[in-house]
Amino acid sequence: MLVFLLLSHLSLSGAVQSGIFGGHKAKPHSRPYMASLQIRGEHVCGGVLIREDFVLTAAHCLYRSDPLDSVVLGAHDIRKQEESQQRIGIFKPIPHPKYPKKTLKNDDPRNREHDIMLLKLKTKATLNKFVTVFKLPKKYGKMRAGEQCEVAGWGERVPGKGPESVLYEAKVRLDKAANCKNKWKEYYDQDQMTCSVSDGKEGFCQGDSGGPLICGKGKILYGVTAYTGAPCNTPEYPEVYMRVPHFLPWIKTVLG
């Protein structure tokens, strides 16, 4: 039986809240494109600023009892009121039109598909050394298996040890599409998705939904963190991301 972790602050599987496991603390403000999606000041998902007024994230971050109300940019420690931070309200969430608009059973494959969303901000971010835009890839393409990439996020790193308020990052390695399909079966779409194989030592976990998968020596926004198996540090199931190049036509249409 497959056990899923949709990696928002509260998962549909009821698993323990977590964040990046293994890895290490990011150098403060070394990832100025990172966004913390929040509800009443509490972090629930990650995201990446792709234009002064748009954040890219996962669609399942939207569907919870309370709506997302703001994003925090320019943060390293989200528990502190850092002078570098910008808190901006959300004008409109725009999930992919094919993402389910109603609650489905957790084991329905449609919950995993088209799990990508844009957040239109109420005001434009002020770009500076603490807040920058991560440019979208220019073309539709796939990266080779074995490519080393990076993930980053906020959250509890070890279940039961309390929240980590600073940004953590970890290295992951892309897996073969055939391996991902073999493990996840009908839940894995080779066009929409990409995946990384976990060594059980570092990777992403709950609380990191919507955060970026960055490849090409830190230059390519290749994925948006989506789901993995539970527990999240098991190497049995690959970690899955929405593949940004596949969604470029839709993203560019929304951005206008």
CSV table of N, CA and C in Angstrom, one decimal, residues 48 56-59 96 112-117 136-145 147 149 174-177 180 187-196 204 210-215 220-227 239-251:
chain,number,residue,atom,x,y,z
A,48,VAL,N,8.7,30.1,-4.9
A,48,VAL,CA,9.9,30.8,-5.5
A,48,VAL,C,9.3,32.0,-6.3
A,56,LEU,N,5.7,31.1,-7.7
A,56,LEU,CA,5.4,29.7,-8.1
A,56,LEU,C,5.4,28.8,-7.0
A,57,THR,N,4.4,27.9,-6.9
A,57,THR,CA,4.4,26.9,-5.8
A,57,THR,C,3.5,25.7,-6.2
A,58,ALA,N,3.2,24.9,-5.2
A,58,ALA,CA,2.4,23.7,-5.5
A,58,ALA,C,0.9,24.0,-5.2
A,59,ALA,N,0.0,23.4,-6.1
A,59,ALA,CA,-1.4,23.7,-6.0
A,59,ALA,C,-2.0,23.1,-4.7
A,96,HIS,N,-3.3,25.4,-11.4
A,96,HIS,CA,-3.4,24.9,-12.8
A,96,HIS,C,-4.9,24.5,-13.0
A,112,ARG,N,-2.3,14.0,-7.7
A,112,ARG,CA,-0.9,14.2,-7.9
A,112,ARG,C,-0.6,15.0,-9.2
A,113,GLU,N,-1.5,15.0,-10.1
A,113,GLU,CA,-1.3,15.6,-11.4
A,113,GLU,C,-1.6,17.1,-11.4
A,114,HIS,N,-0.9,17.9,-12.3
A,114,HIS,CA,-1.1,19.3,-12.4
A,114,HIS,C,-1.0,20.0,-11.1
A,115,ASP,N,-0.1,19.5,-10.2
A,115,ASP,CA,0.0,20.1,-8.8
A,115,ASP,C,0.9,21.3,-8.8
A,116,ILE,N,0.5,22.4,-9.5
A,116,ILE,CA,1.3,23.6,-9.6
A,116,ILE,C,0.4,24.8,-9.6
A,117,MET,N,0.9,25.9,-9.1
A,117,MET,CA,0.1,27.1,-8.8
A,117,MET,C,0.9,28.3,-8.9
A,136,LEU,N,12.7,31.9,-15.2
A,136,LEU,CA,12.1,30.6,-15.7
A,136,LEU,C,13.1,30.1,-16.8
A,137,PRO,N,13.1,28.7,-16.9
A,137,PRO,CA,13.8,28.2,-18.0
A,137,PRO,C,13.2,28.6,-19.4
A,138,LYS,N,14.1,28.7,-20.4
A,138,LYS,CA,13.6,29.3,-21.7
A,138,LYS,C,12.9,28.3,-22.6
A,139,LYS,N,13.1,27.0,-22.3
A,139,LYS,CA,12.6,26.0,-23.3
A,139,LYS,C,12.1,24.8,-22.6
A,140,TYR,N,11.3,24.0,-23.3
A,140,TYR,CA,10.8,22.7,-22.9
A,140,TYR,C,11.8,21.7,-23.1
A,141,GLY,N,12.3,21.1,-22.0
A,141,GLY,CA,13.3,20.0,-22.1
A,141,GLY,C,13.4,19.2,-20.9
A,142,LYS,N,14.1,18.1,-21.0
A,142,LYS,CA,14.3,17.2,-19.8
A,142,LYS,C,15.8,17.1,-19.5
A,143,MET,N,16.1,17.0,-18.2
A,143,MET,CA,17.5,16.8,-17.8
A,143,MET,C,17.7,15.3,-17.6
A,144,ARG,N,19.0,15.0,-17.7
A,144,ARG,CA,19.4,13.6,-17.6
A,144,ARG,C,19.3,13.1,-16.2
A,145,ALA,N,19.1,11.8,-16.1
A,145,ALA,CA,19.2,11.1,-14.8
A,145,ALA,C,20.6,11.2,-14.3
A,147,GLU,N,21.8,13.9,-12.8
A,147,GLU,CA,22.0,15.3,-12.5
A,147,GLU,C,21.9,15.6,-11.1
A,149,CYS,N,21.0,18.1,-8.2
A,149,CYS,CA,20.2,19.3,-8.0
A,149,CYS,C,20.1,19.7,-6.5
A,174,LEU,N,18.7,13.4,-9.7
A,174,LEU,CA,17.6,13.0,-10.5
A,174,LEU,C,17.7,11.5,-10.8
A,175,ASP,N,16.5,10.9,-10.7
A,175,ASP,CA,16.4,9.5,-11.0
A,175,ASP,C,15.9,9.2,-12.4
A,176,LYS,N,16.0,8.0,-12.9
A,176,LYS,CA,15.5,7.7,-14.2
A,176,LYS,C,13.9,7.7,-14.2
A,177,ALA,N,13.3,8.2,-15.2
A,177,ALA,CA,11.9,8.2,-15.3
A,177,ALA,C,11.3,6.8,-15.2
A,180,CYS,N,11.0,5.9,-11.5
A,180,CYS,CA,9.9,6.6,-10.9
A,180,CYS,C,8.6,6.0,-11.2
A,187,TYR,N,0.5,6.9,-10.4
A,187,TYR,CA,0.6,8.2,-9.8
A,187,TYR,C,1.7,9.1,-10.4
A,188,TYR,N,2.5,8.5,-11.3
A,188,TYR,CA,3.6,9.2,-11.9
A,188,TYR,C,3.4,9.5,-13.3
A,189,ASP,N,3.4,10.7,-13.8
A,189,ASP,CA,3.2,11.1,-15.2
A,189,ASP,C,4.6,11.6,-15.7
A,190,GLN,N,5.2,10.9,-16.6
A,190,GLN,CA,6.6,11.2,-17.0
A,190,GLN,C,6.7,12.5,-17.7
A,191,ASP,N,5.6,13.0,-18.3
A,191,ASP,CA,5.7,14.3,-18.9
A,191,ASP,C,5.7,15.5,-17.9
A,192,GLN,N,4.7,15.4,-17.0
A,192,GLN,CA,4.5,16.4,-16.0
A,192,GLN,C,5.6,16.4,-14.9
A,193,MET,N,6.1,15.3,-14.6
A,193,MET,CA,6.9,15.1,-13.3
A,193,MET,C,8.3,14.7,-13.6
A,194,THR,N,9.2,15.0,-12.6
A,194,THR,CA,10.5,14.5,-12.5
A,194,THR,C,10.7,14.0,-11.1
A,195,CYS,N,11.8,13.2,-10.8
A,195,CYS,CA,11.9,12.7,-9.5
A,195,CYS,C,13.4,12.6,-9.1
A,196,SER,N,13.7,12.5,-7.8
A,196,SER,CA,15.0,12.3,-7.4
A,196,SER,C,15.0,11.1,-6.5
A,204,PHE,N,13.9,16.3,0.7
A,204,PHE,CA,12.9,17.1,1.2
A,204,PHE,C,11.9,16.3,2.0
A,210,GLY,N,6.0,23.0,-2.7
A,210,GLY,CA,6.0,24.2,-3.5
A,210,GLY,C,7.4,24.8,-3.6
A,211,GLY,N,8.4,24.3,-2.9
A,211,GLY,CA,9.7,24.9,-2.9
A,211,GLY,C,10.4,24.5,-4.3
A,212,PRO,N,11.5,25.1,-4.6
A,212,PRO,CA,12.1,24.8,-5.9
A,212,PRO,C,13.1,23.7,-5.9
A,213,LEU,N,13.1,23.0,-7.1
A,213,LEU,CA,14.1,22.0,-7.4
A,213,LEU,C,15.0,22.7,-8.4
A,214,ILE,N,16.3,23.0,-8.0
A,214,ILE,CA,17.2,23.8,-8.8
A,214,ILE,C,18.3,22.9,-9.3
A,215,CYS,N,18.5,22.9,-10.6
A,215,CYS,CA,19.5,22.1,-11.3
A,215,CYS,C,20.5,22.9,-12.1
A,220,ILE,N,19.0,26.5,-13.1
A,220,ILE,CA,17.8,26.1,-13.8
A,220,ILE,C,16.7,25.8,-12.7
A,221,LEU,N,15.6,26.5,-12.8
A,221,LEU,CA,14.4,26.1,-12.0
A,221,LEU,C,13.7,25.0,-12.7
A,222,TYR,N,14.0,23.8,-12.3
A,222,TYR,CA,13.5,22.6,-13.0
A,222,TYR,C,12.3,22.0,-12.4
A,223,GLY,N,12.0,22.2,-11.1
A,223,GLY,CA,10.8,21.5,-10.5
A,223,GLY,C,10.2,22.3,-9.4
A,224,VAL,N,9.0,21.9,-9.0
A,224,VAL,CA,8.3,22.4,-7.8
A,224,VAL,C,8.0,21.1,-7.0
A,225,THR,N,8.5,21.2,-5.7
A,225,THR,CA,8.3,20.0,-4.8
A,225,THR,C,6.9,19.6,-4.6
A,226,ALA,N,6.6,18.3,-4.8
A,226,ALA,CA,5.2,17.9,-4.7
A,226,ALA,C,4.9,16.8,-3.7
A,227,TYR,N,5.5,15.6,-3.8
A,227,TYR,CA,5.2,14.5,-2.9
A,227,TYR,C,6.3,13.5,-2.8
A,239,GLU,N,11.5,10.9,-4.7
A,239,GLU,CA,10.8,12.1,-4.4
A,239,GLU,C,10.4,12.8,-5.7
A,240,VAL,N,9.1,13.3,-5.7
A,240,VAL,CA,8.5,13.7,-7.0
A,240,VAL,C,8.3,15.2,-7.0
A,241,TYR,N,8.5,15.8,-8.2
A,241,TYR,CA,8.4,17.3,-8.4
A,241,TYR,C,7.6,17.5,-9.7
A,242,MET,N,6.8,18.6,-9.7
A,242,MET,CA,6.2,19.0,-11.0
A,242,MET,C,7.3,19.6,-11.8
A,243,ARG,N,7.4,19.2,-13.1
A,243,ARG,CA,8.6,19.6,-13.9
A,243,ARG,C,8.2,20.9,-14.6
A,244,VAL,N,8.9,22.0,-14.2
A,244,VAL,CA,8.6,23.4,-14.6
A,244,VAL,C,8.6,23.5,-16.1
A,245,PRO,N,9.6,23.0,-16.8
A,245,PRO,CA,9.6,23.2,-18.3
A,245,PRO,C,8.3,22.7,-19.0
A,246,HIS,N,7.7,21.7,-18.5
A,246,HIS,CA,6.4,21.1,-19.1
A,246,HIS,C,5.3,22.1,-18.9
A,247,PHE,N,5.3,22.9,-17.9
A,247,PHE,CA,4.2,23.9,-17.6
A,247,PHE,C,4.5,25.3,-18.1
A,248,LEU,N,5.6,25.5,-18.8
A,248,LEU,CA,5.9,26.8,-19.3
A,248,LEU,C,4.8,27.5,-20.1
A,249,PRO,N,4.2,26.8,-21.0
A,249,PRO,CA,3.1,27.5,-21.8
A,249,PRO,C,2.0,28.0,-20.9
A,250,TRP,N,1.6,27.2,-19.9
A,250,TRP,CA,0.5,27.7,-19.0
A,250,TRP,C,1.1,28.9,-18.1
A,251,ILE,N,2.3,28.8,-17.6
A,251,ILE,CA,2.8,29.8,-16.8
A,251,ILE,C,2.9,31.1,-17.5
